[in-house]
mmCIF file of C-alpha atoms in Angstrom:
data_model
loop_
_atom_site.group_PDB
_atom_site.id
_atom_site.type_symbol
_atom_site.label_atom_id
_atom_site.label_comp_id
_atom_site.label_asym_id
_atom_site.label_seq_id
_atom_site.Cartn_x
_atom_site.Cartn_y
_atom_site.Cartn_z
ATOM 1 C CA MET A 1224 136.926 175.832 145.649
ATOM 2 C CA SER A 1225 139.988 177.357 144.977
ATOM 3 C CA ALA A 1226 141.827 180.083 146.972
ATOM 4 C CA PRO A 1227 141.077 182.907 144.492
ATOM 5 C CA ASP A 1228 137.364 181.786 144.848
ATOM 6 C CA LEU A 1229 136.965 181.381 149.020
ATOM 7 C CA ARG A 1230 138.650 184.763 148.827
ATOM 8 C CA ASP A 1231 136.665 186.681 146.641
ATOM 9 C CA ARG A 1232 133.489 184.828 148.567
ATOM 10 C CA GLY A 1233 134.920 186.409 151.525
ATOM 11 C CA LEU A 1234 135.041 189.648 150.488
ATOM 12 C CA ARG A 1235 131.693 189.539 148.913
ATOM 13 C CA ARG A 1236 130.425 188.916 152.660
ATOM 14 C CA VAL A 1237 132.473 191.334 154.372
ATOM 15 C CA SER A 1238 131.320 193.842 151.416
ATOM 16 C CA ARG A 1239 127.662 192.929 152.497
ATOM 17 C CA LEU A 1240 128.205 193.429 155.977
ATOM 18 C CA THR A 1241 129.534 196.372 155.743
ATOM 19 C CA GLY A 1242 126.663 197.534 153.506
ATOM 20 C CA TRP A 1243 124.172 196.539 156.428
ATOM 21 C CA LEU A 1244 126.126 198.032 158.748
ATOM 22 C CA ALA A 1245 125.875 201.611 157.148
ATOM 23 C CA ALA A 1246 122.536 201.373 156.746
ATOM 24 C CA ALA A 1247 121.964 200.220 160.513
ATOM 25 C CA GLY A 1248 123.777 203.200 161.281
ATOM 26 C CA LEU A 1249 121.982 205.986 159.356
ATOM 27 C CA VAL A 1250 119.061 204.332 160.717
ATOM 28 C CA ALA A 1251 120.331 204.606 164.277
ATOM 29 C CA VAL A 1252 121.447 208.318 163.857
ATOM 30 C CA GLY A 1253 118.054 209.141 162.446
ATOM 31 C CA ALA A 1254 116.118 207.601 165.514
ATOM 32 C CA PHE A 1255 118.492 209.438 167.734
ATOM 33 C CA ALA A 1256 117.864 212.893 166.071
ATOM 34 C CA GLY A 1257 114.140 212.436 166.123
ATOM 35 C CA LEU A 1258 114.568 211.171 170.183
ATOM 36 C CA LEU A 1259 116.503 214.521 170.735
ATOM 37 C CA ALA A 1260 113.764 216.288 168.943
ATOM 38 C CA ARG A 1261 110.781 215.548 171.089
ATOM 39 C CA PRO A 1262 110.396 217.344 173.758
ATOM 40 C CA GLN A 1263 111.664 216.602 177.597
ATOM 41 C CA PRO A 1264 108.865 215.617 179.887
ATOM 42 C CA SER A 1265 110.373 218.219 182.542
ATOM 43 C CA SER A 1266 110.175 221.297 180.015
ATOM 44 C CA PRO A 1267 106.610 222.359 179.745
ATOM 45 C CA LYS A 1268 105.826 223.727 175.685
ATOM 46 C CA VAL A 1269 105.711 227.003 175.609
ATOM 47 C CA SER A 1270 104.910 230.085 173.095
ATOM 48 C CA THR A 1271 103.806 233.273 173.469
ATOM 49 C CA ALA A 1272 99.941 234.075 173.485
ATOM 50 C CA VAL A 1273 100.424 236.028 170.848
ATOM 51 C CA ASP A 1274 101.295 232.893 168.452
ATOM 52 C CA PRO A 1275 100.305 229.844 170.219
ATOM 53 C CA ALA A 1276 99.777 227.836 167.124
ATOM 54 C CA THR A 1277 103.899 228.421 166.288
ATOM 55 C CA ALA A 1278 104.908 227.219 169.669
ATOM 56 C CA ALA A 1279 108.080 225.208 169.499
ATOM 57 C CA ASP A 1280 109.087 223.449 172.589
ATOM 58 C CA GLN A 1281 111.509 225.475 174.520
ATOM 59 C CA THR A 1282 112.452 226.735 178.337
ATOM 60 C CA PRO A 1283 110.068 229.592 179.282
ATOM 61 C CA THR A 1284 112.361 232.613 179.583
ATOM 62 C CA THR A 1285 113.000 235.305 182.203
ATOM 63 C CA THR A 1286 115.021 238.235 180.021
ATOM 64 C CA SER A 1287 113.065 241.008 179.782
ATOM 65 C CA GLY A 1288 111.474 242.108 176.480
ATOM 66 C CA LYS A 1289 112.822 238.734 175.132
ATOM 67 C CA SER A 1290 111.615 234.950 174.772
ATOM 68 C CA SER A 1291 113.792 232.192 173.101
ATOM 69 C CA GLY A 1292 113.487 230.508 170.383
ATOM 70 C CA SER A 1293 110.689 230.815 167.464
ATOM 71 C CA SER A 1294 108.105 231.538 169.473
ATOM 72 C CA THR A 1295 109.562 235.203 169.603
ATOM 73 C CA ALA A 1296 107.089 237.711 170.842
ATOM 74 C CA LYS A 1297 106.081 239.569 167.542
ATOM 75 C CA SER A 1298 105.437 243.113 168.897
ATOM 76 C CA GLY A 1299 105.471 245.353 165.482
ATOM 77 C CA SER A 1300 102.090 246.148 163.813
ATOM 78 C CA SER A 1301 102.774 244.000 160.401
ATOM 79 C CA GLN A 1302 102.989 240.652 162.775
ATOM 80 C CA LYS A 1303 100.284 241.017 164.782
ATOM 81 C CA ALA A 1304 98.932 237.700 164.730
ATOM 82 C CA SER A 1305 95.896 238.370 167.591
ATOM 83 C CA PRO A 1306 92.496 239.342 166.072
ATOM 84 C CA PRO A 1307 92.355 242.876 165.606
ATOM 85 C CA ILE A 1308 90.262 245.281 167.806
ATOM 86 C CA THR A 1309 86.869 245.076 166.616
ATOM 87 C CA ALA A 1310 84.565 248.169 165.791
ATOM 88 C CA PRO A 1311 81.031 248.531 166.886
ATOM 89 C CA ARG A 1312 78.731 247.448 164.235
ATOM 90 C CA GLN A 1313 77.067 251.197 164.843
ATOM 91 C CA PRO A 1314 78.637 254.117 166.649
ATOM 92 C CA PRO A 1315 76.692 255.643 169.365
ATOM 93 C CA VAL A 1316 74.104 258.039 168.642
ATOM 94 C CA GLN A 1317 73.429 261.175 170.561
ATOM 95 C CA SER A 1318 70.526 260.669 173.217
ATOM 96 C CA ARG A 1319 67.912 262.914 174.638
ATOM 97 C CA GLN A 1320 67.602 260.588 177.375
ATOM 98 C CA ARG A 1321 69.722 259.804 180.157
ATOM 99 C CA GLY A 1322 69.755 256.184 181.353
ATOM 100 C CA PRO A 1323 71.253 254.928 184.681
ATOM 101 C CA ALA A 1324 74.517 253.476 183.159
ATOM 102 C CA VAL A 1325 77.416 255.839 183.569
ATOM 103 C CA SER A 1326 80.186 254.751 181.621
ATOM 104 C CA GLY A 1327 83.039 256.534 183.137
ATOM 105 C CA GLY A 1328 86.805 255.927 185.011
ATOM 106 C CA SER A 1329 86.229 253.870 188.167
ATOM 107 C CA MET B 1359 69.181 247.878 195.123
ATOM 108 C CA THR B 1360 67.039 245.785 192.463
ATOM 109 C CA THR B 1361 63.878 248.059 190.801
ATOM 110 C CA ALA B 1362 62.310 246.573 187.554
ATOM 111 C CA GLY B 1363 64.533 245.946 185.107
ATOM 112 C CA LEU B 1364 67.423 247.007 186.889
ATOM 113 C CA SER B 1365 69.621 246.064 189.000
ATOM 114 C CA ARG B 1366 72.663 247.544 191.318
ATOM 115 C CA TRP B 1367 75.057 246.151 193.704
ATOM 116 C CA ARG B 1368 78.698 246.281 194.915
ATOM 117 C CA VAL B 1369 81.401 243.456 193.304
ATOM 118 C CA LEU B 1370 85.005 243.618 192.036
ATOM 119 C CA GLY B 1371 85.236 246.454 194.367
ATOM 120 C CA THR B 1372 82.966 248.870 192.026
ATOM 121 C CA ASN B 1373 79.739 249.955 191.442
ATOM 122 C CA ALA B 1374 77.531 247.118 189.395
ATOM 123 C CA LEU B 1375 74.369 247.679 187.119
ATOM 124 C CA LEU B 1376 72.877 245.269 185.030
ATOM 125 C CA MET B 1377 69.594 246.220 182.724
ATOM 126 C CA THR B 1378 67.324 244.305 181.269
ATOM 127 C CA ASP B 1379 64.070 244.781 178.905
ATOM 128 C CA ASP B 1380 62.475 241.869 180.343
ATOM 129 C CA PRO B 1381 62.244 242.786 183.986
ATOM 130 C CA GLN B 1382 60.410 239.359 185.273
ATOM 131 C CA ALA B 1383 63.706 238.088 183.701
ATOM 132 C CA LEU B 1384 65.956 240.194 185.884
ATOM 133 C CA ALA B 1385 66.269 237.671 189.082
ATOM 134 C CA THR B 1386 67.589 234.939 186.692
ATOM 135 C CA ALA B 1387 69.480 237.043 184.421
ATOM 136 C CA ARG B 1388 71.368 238.592 187.717
ATOM 137 C CA GLN B 1389 72.235 234.865 188.514
ATOM 138 C CA ALA B 1390 73.608 233.877 185.172
ATOM 139 C CA ALA B 1391 75.615 237.753 185.663
ATOM 140 C CA ASP B 1392 76.789 236.904 189.195
ATOM 141 C CA ALA B 1393 78.090 233.556 188.002
ATOM 142 C CA GLU B 1394 80.349 234.741 185.700
ATOM 143 C CA ILE B 1395 81.968 237.863 187.354
ATOM 144 C CA ASP B 1396 82.749 235.760 190.963
ATOM 145 C CA SER B 1397 84.423 233.748 188.589
ATOM 146 C CA ILE B 1398 86.573 236.464 187.043
ATOM 147 C CA ASP B 1399 86.637 237.778 190.782
ATOM 148 C CA MET B 1400 88.276 234.494 192.555
ATOM 149 C CA THR B 1401 90.585 234.106 189.319
ATOM 150 C CA CYS B 1402 91.583 237.214 188.398
ATOM 151 C CA SER B 1403 92.111 239.927 191.381
ATOM 152 C CA ARG B 1404 95.310 240.923 192.616
ATOM 153 C CA PHE B 1405 94.372 241.844 195.504
ATOM 154 C CA ARG B 1406 92.823 238.218 196.807
ATOM 155 C CA VAL B 1407 95.642 236.335 197.965
ATOM 156 C CA ASP B 1408 93.163 233.149 197.307
ATOM 157 C CA SER B 1409 92.919 234.009 193.942
ATOM 158 C CA GLU B 1410 94.608 232.301 191.363
ATOM 159 C CA LEU B 1411 96.293 235.091 189.990
ATOM 160 C CA SER B 1412 97.999 235.622 193.360
ATOM 161 C CA ARG B 1413 98.550 232.176 193.551
ATOM 162 C CA LEU B 1414 100.211 232.211 190.030
ATOM 163 C CA ASN B 1415 102.250 235.342 190.574
ATOM 164 C CA ALA B 1416 104.000 233.359 193.663
ATOM 165 C CA LYS B 1417 104.933 231.201 191.549
ATOM 166 C CA ALA B 1418 107.111 233.367 189.393
ATOM 167 C CA GLY B 1419 109.973 231.921 187.747
ATOM 168 C CA ARG B 1420 108.171 228.366 187.574
ATOM 169 C CA ALA B 1421 105.980 226.776 184.669
ATOM 170 C CA VAL B 1422 102.513 226.135 186.191
ATOM 171 C CA THR B 1423 99.166 225.061 184.535
ATOM 172 C CA ILE B 1424 96.597 227.232 184.597
ATOM 173 C CA SER B 1425 92.412 227.191 184.668
ATOM 174 C CA PRO B 1426 90.385 227.729 181.410
ATOM 175 C CA VAL B 1427 89.099 231.233 182.609
ATOM 176 C CA LEU B 1428 92.618 232.475 183.964
ATOM 177 C CA ALA B 1429 94.200 230.824 180.349
ATOM 178 C CA GLU B 1430 91.261 233.270 178.785
ATOM 179 C CA ALA B 1431 91.946 236.325 181.019
ATOM 180 C CA LEU B 1432 95.636 236.002 180.157
ATOM 181 C CA ALA B 1433 95.315 235.367 176.537
ATOM 182 C CA VAL B 1434 93.246 239.138 176.649
ATOM 183 C CA ALA B 1435 95.679 240.751 178.695
ATOM 184 C CA LEU B 1436 98.714 239.646 176.211
ATOM 185 C CA ARG B 1437 96.205 240.383 173.419
ATOM 186 C CA ALA B 1438 95.449 243.866 174.448
ATOM 187 C CA ALA B 1439 99.379 243.883 174.800
ATOM 188 C CA GLU B 1440 100.498 242.911 171.922
ATOM 189 C CA LEU B 1441 97.508 245.123 169.673
ATOM 190 C CA THR B 1442 98.690 248.031 171.517
ATOM 191 C CA GLY B 1443 102.085 247.121 171.119
ATOM 192 C CA GLY B 1444 103.134 247.344 174.614
ATOM 193 C CA ARG B 1445 100.797 250.093 175.928
ATOM 194 C CA VAL B 1446 98.166 248.183 178.081
ATOM 195 C CA ASP B 1447 100.760 245.932 179.291
ATOM 196 C CA PRO B 1448 99.865 242.628 182.361
ATOM 197 C CA THR B 1449 103.232 243.174 183.697
ATOM 198 C CA VAL B 1450 102.892 246.078 185.414
ATOM 199 C CA GLY B 1451 101.626 244.705 188.579
ATOM 200 C CA ALA B 1452 104.497 245.049 190.566
ATOM 201 C CA ASP B 1453 104.927 249.086 189.584
ATOM 202 C CA LEU B 1454 101.264 249.420 190.870
ATOM 203 C CA ARG B 1455 102.391 248.088 194.039
ATOM 204 C CA LEU B 1456 105.098 249.929 194.633
ATOM 205 C CA LEU B 1457 103.569 252.766 193.949
ATOM 206 C CA GLY B 1458 100.953 252.033 196.848
ATOM 207 C CA TYR B 1459 98.590 250.410 194.714
ATOM 208 C CA ASP B 1460 98.670 246.735 196.594
ATOM 209 C CA ARG B 1461 95.109 246.850 197.922
ATOM 210 C CA ASP B 1462 91.611 247.013 196.907
ATOM 211 C CA PHE B 1463 91.678 250.772 196.175
ATOM 212 C CA ALA B 1464 89.333 251.942 198.587
ATOM 213 C CA SER B 1465 91.667 250.574 201.551
ATOM 214 C CA VAL B 1466 94.596 252.443 199.615
ATOM 215 C CA PRO B 1467 96.026 255.223 201.739
ATOM 216 C CA THR B 1468 95.067 258.524 199.862
ATOM 217 C CA ASP B 1469 98.322 260.533 201.527
ATOM 218 C CA GLY B 1470 101.363 258.961 202.680
ATOM 219 C CA PRO B 1471 105.315 259.626 202.198
ATOM 220 C CA ALA B 1472 107.266 259.340 199.337
ATOM 221 C CA LEU B 1473 107.882 255.814 198.282
ATOM 222 C CA PRO B 1474 111.443 254.623 197.403
ATOM 223 C CA ILE B 1475 110.774 254.078 193.555
ATOM 224 C CA HIS B 1476 112.833 250.875 192.280
ATOM 225 C CA LEU B 1477 113.399 251.264 188.178
ATOM 226 C CA GLU B 1478 115.092 247.794 187.941
ATOM 227 C CA PRO B 1479 114.449 246.710 184.488
ATOM 228 C CA ARG B 1480 111.820 243.343 184.792
ATOM 229 C CA GLY B 1481 110.244 241.691 181.857
ATOM 230 C CA GLY B 1482 107.426 242.903 179.695
ATOM 231 C CA TRP B 1483 104.526 241.410 178.143
ATOM 232 C CA GLN B 1484 106.878 239.666 176.189
ATOM 233 C CA SER B 1485 108.803 237.936 178.643
ATOM 234 C CA VAL B 1486 105.360 235.489 179.560
ATOM 235 C CA ALA B 1487 105.918 232.270 177.960
ATOM 236 C CA PHE B 1488 101.907 231.383 177.853
ATOM 237 C CA ASP B 1489 101.152 227.667 175.449
ATOM 238 C CA ARG B 1490 97.394 228.581 175.164
ATOM 239 C CA VAL B 1491 96.817 225.293 174.090
ATOM 240 C CA HIS B 1492 98.048 223.170 176.723
ATOM 241 C CA ALA B 1493 97.156 226.311 180.034
ATOM 242 C CA ARG B 1494 100.729 226.420 180.806
ATOM 243 C CA VAL B 1495 102.588 229.429 181.797
ATOM 244 C CA CYS B 1496 105.948 231.189 183.224
ATOM 245 C CA VAL B 1497 105.738 234.391 184.340
ATOM 246 C CA PRO B 1498 109.385 235.118 184.722
ATOM 247 C CA ALA B 1499 110.746 235.893 188.552
ATOM 248 C CA GLY B 1500 110.260 239.397 189.183
ATOM 249 C CA VAL B 1501 107.109 240.076 187.688
ATOM 250 C CA GLU B 1502 103.682 240.529 188.704
ATOM 251 C CA LEU B 1503 100.734 240.046 186.459
ATOM 252 C CA ASP B 1504 97.925 242.395 186.939
ATOM 253 C CA PHE B 1505 94.862 242.199 184.553
ATOM 254 C CA GLY B 1506 93.283 245.800 186.199
ATOM 255 C CA ALA B 1507 92.932 246.915 182.583
ATOM 256 C CA THR B 1508 91.044 243.792 180.950
ATOM 257 C CA ALA B 1509 89.494 241.497 183.577
ATOM 258 C CA LYS B 1510 86.711 244.092 184.625
ATOM 259 C CA ALA B 1511 85.864 244.214 180.963
ATOM 260 C CA LEU B 1512 86.198 240.283 180.128
ATOM 261 C CA ALA B 1513 83.815 240.251 183.300
ATOM 262 C CA ALA B 1514 81.230 242.491 181.589
ATOM 263 C CA ASP B 1515 81.244 241.002 178.304
ATOM 264 C CA ARG B 1516 81.282 237.114 179.927
ATOM 265 C CA ALA B 1517 78.104 238.254 182.058
ATOM 266 C CA ALA B 1518 76.555 239.865 179.695
ATOM 267 C CA ASP B 1519 76.296 237.050 177.227
ATOM 268 C CA ALA B 1520 75.429 234.915 180.132
ATOM 269 C CA ALA B 1521 72.507 236.865 181.537
ATOM 270 C CA ALA B 1522 71.526 237.347 177.577
ATOM 271 C CA GLU B 1523 71.437 233.574 176.533
ATOM 272 C CA ALA B 1524 69.617 232.679 180.140
ATOM 273 C CA ILE B 1525 66.755 235.136 179.428
ATOM 274 C CA GLY B 1526 66.758 235.033 175.991
ATOM 275 C CA ALA B 1527 66.268 239.107 176.251
ATOM 276 C CA GLY B 1528 68.414 241.937 175.708
ATOM 277 C CA VAL B 1529 70.781 242.892 178.497
ATOM 278 C CA LEU B 1530 73.444 245.712 179.564
ATOM 279 C CA ILE B 1531 75.834 245.123 182.290
ATOM 280 C CA SER B 1532 78.067 247.757 183.601
ATOM 281 C CA LEU B 1533 80.989 246.915 186.182
ATOM 282 C CA GLY B 1534 82.506 249.900 187.078
ATOM 283 C CA GLY B 1535 81.584 252.239 184.188
ATOM 284 C CA ASP B 1536 82.812 249.195 181.523
ATOM 285 C CA ILE B 1537 79.653 248.452 180.095
ATOM 286 C CA ALA B 1538 78.443 245.421 177.823
ATOM 287 C CA VAL B 1539 75.561 245.000 176.208
ATOM 288 C CA ALA B 1540 73.945 241.607 174.289
ATOM 289 C CA GLY B 1541 71.094 239.809 173.422
ATOM 290 C CA ALA B 1542 68.369 242.263 171.128
ATOM 291 C CA ALA B 1543 68.656 246.050 172.450
ATOM 292 C CA PRO B 1544 65.518 248.510 172.637
ATOM 293 C CA ALA B 1545 64.836 249.737 169.665
ATOM 294 C CA GLU B 1546 66.135 253.410 170.826
ATOM 295 C CA GLY B 1547 69.198 251.422 172.310
ATOM 296 C CA TRP B 1548 71.226 251.785 175.723
ATOM 297 C CA ASN B 1549 71.018 254.829 177.419
ATOM 298 C CA VAL B 1550 74.627 255.649 178.410
ATOM 299 C CA TRP B 1551 75.774 258.248 180.124
ATOM 300 C CA VAL B 1552 79.278 259.225 179.424
ATOM 301 C CA THR B 1553 81.386 261.446 182.138
ATOM 302 C CA ASP B 1554 84.994 261.329 183.874
ATOM 303 C CA ASN B 1555 84.049 259.419 186.865
ATOM 304 C CA HIS B 1556 81.275 256.565 186.454
ATOM 305 C CA ALA B 1557 80.609 257.334 190.095
ATOM 306 C CA ALA B 1558 80.022 261.165 189.617
ATOM 307 C CA ASP B 1559 77.093 263.407 190.609
ATOM 308 C CA LEU B 1560 74.563 263.813 188.227
ATOM 309 C CA ASP B 1561 75.484 267.054 187.611
ATOM 310 C CA ALA B 1562 79.223 266.410 186.171
ATOM 311 C CA PRO B 1563 79.823 267.294 183.087
ATOM 312 C CA GLY B 1564 79.371 264.735 180.281
ATOM 313 C CA VAL B 1565 77.228 263.487 177.357
ATOM 314 C CA ASN B 1566 74.316 261.280 176.832
ATOM 315 C CA VAL B 1567 74.728 258.484 173.715
ATOM 316 C CA ALA B 1568 72.702 255.399 172.753
ATOM 317 C CA ILE B 1569 74.458 251.632 171.654
ATOM 318 C CA LEU B 1570 73.077 249.279 170.148
ATOM 319 C CA SER B 1571 75.593 245.847 170.463
ATOM 320 C CA GLY B 1572 78.977 245.720 171.725
ATOM 321 C CA GLY B 1573 80.860 247.430 174.522
ATOM 322 C CA LEU B 1574 81.255 250.900 175.924
ATOM 323 C CA ALA B 1575 84.442 251.546 178.194
ATOM 324 C CA THR B 1576 85.820 255.196 179.882
ATOM 325 C CA SER B 1577 89.562 255.149 181.329
ATOM 326 C CA SER B 1578 90.287 257.963 183.033
ATOM 327 C CA THR B 1579 93.644 259.322 185.287
ATOM 328 C CA THR B 1580 90.783 261.728 187.561
ATOM 329 C CA VAL B 1581 89.643 258.660 189.423
ATOM 330 C CA ARG B 1582 91.917 255.986 191.532
ATOM 331 C CA ARG B 1583 94.289 258.514 192.347
ATOM 332 C CA TRP B 1584 96.283 258.707 195.690
ATOM 333 C CA ARG B 1585 99.458 261.127 196.742
ATOM 334 C CA ARG B 1586 102.765 260.251 198.054
ATOM 335 C CA GLY B 1587 105.179 262.356 198.794
ATOM 336 C CA GLY B 1588 103.249 265.288 197.278
ATOM 337 C CA GLU B 1589 103.674 263.244 193.801
ATOM 338 C CA VAL B 1590 99.659 263.184 192.696
ATOM 339 C CA ILE B 1591 100.147 259.012 191.366
ATOM 340 C CA HIS B 1592 96.862 257.146 189.203
ATOM 341 C CA HIS B 1593 96.447 254.349 188.171
ATOM 342 C CA VAL B 1594 96.870 254.213 184.350
ATOM 343 C CA ILE B 1595 100.556 252.652 183.840
ATOM 344 C CA ASP B 1596 103.095 254.261 181.027
ATOM 345 C CA PRO B 1597 104.614 250.695 180.321
ATOM 346 C CA ALA B 1598 107.425 252.355 178.616
ATOM 347 C CA THR B 1599 108.393 254.435 182.177
ATOM 348 C CA ARG B 1600 106.314 252.219 184.849
ATOM 349 C CA ARG B 1601 105.498 255.371 185.767
ATOM 350 C CA PRO B 1602 101.775 257.168 185.807
ATOM 351 C CA THR B 1603 100.902 258.019 182.119
ATOM 352 C CA LEU B 1604 101.623 261.996 181.408
ATOM 353 C CA GLY B 1605 99.609 262.887 178.709
ATOM 354 C CA PRO B 1606 97.367 264.921 177.617
ATOM 355 C CA TRP B 1607 93.897 263.273 178.173
ATOM 356 C CA ARG B 1608 91.874 263.526 181.718
ATOM 357 C CA THR B 1609 89.435 260.882 180.364
ATOM 358 C CA ILE B 1610 88.654 258.602 176.658
ATOM 359 C CA THR B 1611 85.240 256.918 176.020
ATOM 360 C CA VAL B 1612 85.616 254.907 173.162
ATOM 361 C CA ALA B 1613 82.877 252.374 171.606
ATOM 362 C CA ALA B 1614 83.901 248.782 169.977
ATOM 363 C CA GLY B 1615 82.460 245.271 169.063
ATOM 364 C CA SER B 1616 82.848 243.973 172.957
ATOM 365 C CA CYS B 1617 83.615 245.883 176.427
ATOM 366 C CA VAL B 1618 87.322 244.304 176.546
ATOM 367 C CA ASP B 1619 88.318 245.724 172.991
ATOM 368 C CA ALA B 1620 86.601 249.257 174.295
ATOM 369 C CA ASN B 1621 88.885 249.057 177.428
ATOM 370 C CA ILE B 1622 92.470 247.838 175.760
ATOM 371 C CA ALA B 1623 91.366 251.318 173.167
ATOM 372 C CA SER B 1624 90.861 253.512 175.924
ATOM 373 C CA THR B 1625 93.140 252.386 177.724
ATOM 374 C CA ALA B 1626 96.074 252.457 175.219
ATOM 375 C CA ALA B 1627 94.818 255.956 173.660
ATOM 376 C CA ILE B 1628 95.315 257.574 177.259
ATOM 377 C CA VAL B 1629 99.116 256.017 177.244
ATOM 378 C CA MET B 1630 99.782 256.869 173.363
ATOM 379 C CA GLY B 1631 98.519 260.666 174.765
ATOM 380 C CA HIS B 1632 98.738 263.191 171.378
ATOM 381 C CA GLU B 1633 98.912 260.155 169.049
ATOM 382 C CA ALA B 1634 95.681 258.611 170.572
ATOM 383 C CA PRO B 1635 93.037 260.400 168.079
ATOM 384 C CA GLY B 1636 94.858 259.519 164.976
ATOM 385 C CA TRP B 1637 95.289 255.576 166.559
ATOM 386 C CA LEU B 1638 91.660 255.514 167.414
ATOM 387 C CA ARG B 1639 90.188 256.932 163.561
ATOM 388 C CA GLY B 1640 92.760 254.343 162.119
ATOM 389 C CA GLU B 1641 91.150 251.202 164.201
ATOM 390 C CA ARG B 1642 87.451 253.004 163.269
ATOM 391 C CA LEU B 1643 86.797 253.289 166.722
ATOM 392 C CA PRO B 1644 83.947 256.168 167.568
ATOM 393 C CA SER B 1645 85.537 257.926 170.809
ATOM 394 C CA ARG B 1646 85.389 260.767 172.325
ATOM 395 C CA LEU B 1647 88.612 262.048 174.669
ATOM 396 C CA VAL B 1648 88.878 265.276 177.256
ATOM 397 C CA ALA B 1649 91.742 267.346 177.350
ATOM 398 C CA TYR B 1650 92.869 267.695 180.699
ATOM 399 C CA ASP B 1651 91.248 271.890 180.086
ATOM 400 C CA GLY B 1652 88.154 270.405 178.951
ATOM 401 C CA THR B 1653 88.870 270.646 175.444
ATOM 402 C CA VAL B 1654 86.700 267.612 173.349
ATOM 403 C CA VAL B 1655 87.709 265.770 170.705
ATOM 404 C CA THR B 1656 85.732 263.029 169.407
ATOM 405 C CA VAL B 1657 86.719 260.362 166.214
ATOM 406 C CA ALA B 1658 85.304 258.203 164.000
ATOM 407 C CA GLY B 1659 81.501 258.623 163.965
ATOM 408 C CA TRP B 1660 81.034 259.490 167.926
ATOM 409 C CA PRO B 1661 78.590 261.922 168.281
ATOM 410 C CA GLN B 1662 79.641 265.424 168.703
ATOM 411 C CA ASP B 1663 78.939 267.280 172.040
ATOM 412 C CA ASP B 1664 76.032 269.416 172.343
ATOM 413 C CA ASP B 1665 77.894 272.475 172.642
ATOM 414 C CA ALA B 1666 80.582 271.721 170.813
ATOM 415 C CA PRO B 1667 81.553 274.587 168.176
#
């Protein structure tokens, strides 16, 4: 095998090796990013009661009126996540009979 | 006291009443109701040092795993805050304590010297980090939860459901005037006397109504009142000012699909003040509002008082 052939063969090997290294690097970066995205064992998964379904992994906040991340509580009427207050099936009706049950402040 | 179809007792620092249309099943119904009420008491009382809520408040600033019952009570309290724009806020516990309401109300001195009022900001309901799925909660440091606006009603709903299921008949439960009914109601409905104070004399002003389902709750600033430094204080706190409410209504009664929902609405309406009739109407909640001068306003299908013009 001539010297140019040997050189070309060596260059092809180097090229393949570089490709493999680049691919392995991408895989490693992806795996590391995935690892970082997972919750830490010491950090509780928290969300607000308003919308537990959208809970993100985060550290509980102690700042008044605020919570961190995507689980910020929603107080506006247009963003309520809880079931609304339910009306009665029938409204109360006037009664002539006084029952023993009393509804009043306590 | 227990008579045919009716049982009265004291629990949660107030008067309880159970009625059923099957008198033979009264003892069974009472047993089922007691279990639910005791569970809420052991879990949610701010005045029991051994309650789970007291332990949670003592661990403010740390994430804690809580029991299913406390998780439900907390979810109910935070839902109340959300649905009322924060007018019913469970984070007023420290404010009530600083105002002198720091023990079962029967033991709170009715008068006393002026209290130093601490106005440092505290986190509101939105500062409570709660993962309902895993029952994990972190109450911020300096915040104390109080379920006074919702836990009694939750106990009434749970007790009524449990009792009705246990006996297979209709049941009415009243806990300090927070009323829940479950199961088949009598044909004419459950008769309820609506007045300022659930423990009032029989000649106190009020109205008779009958309900068939759901719950009925009354919030009033005329009860649980005390004085500090000559100032009259009551237990309905406006979370915006962290002081007793100053609105025009002394008593508001609401009918809703459950006792919890009725209580959320009646408490929020007291805090709302002048906006309350419109809000209750919009929510389609039959309600009766009594102003300090005795004027009665009814909305959303609540029957007018007999002597109303």
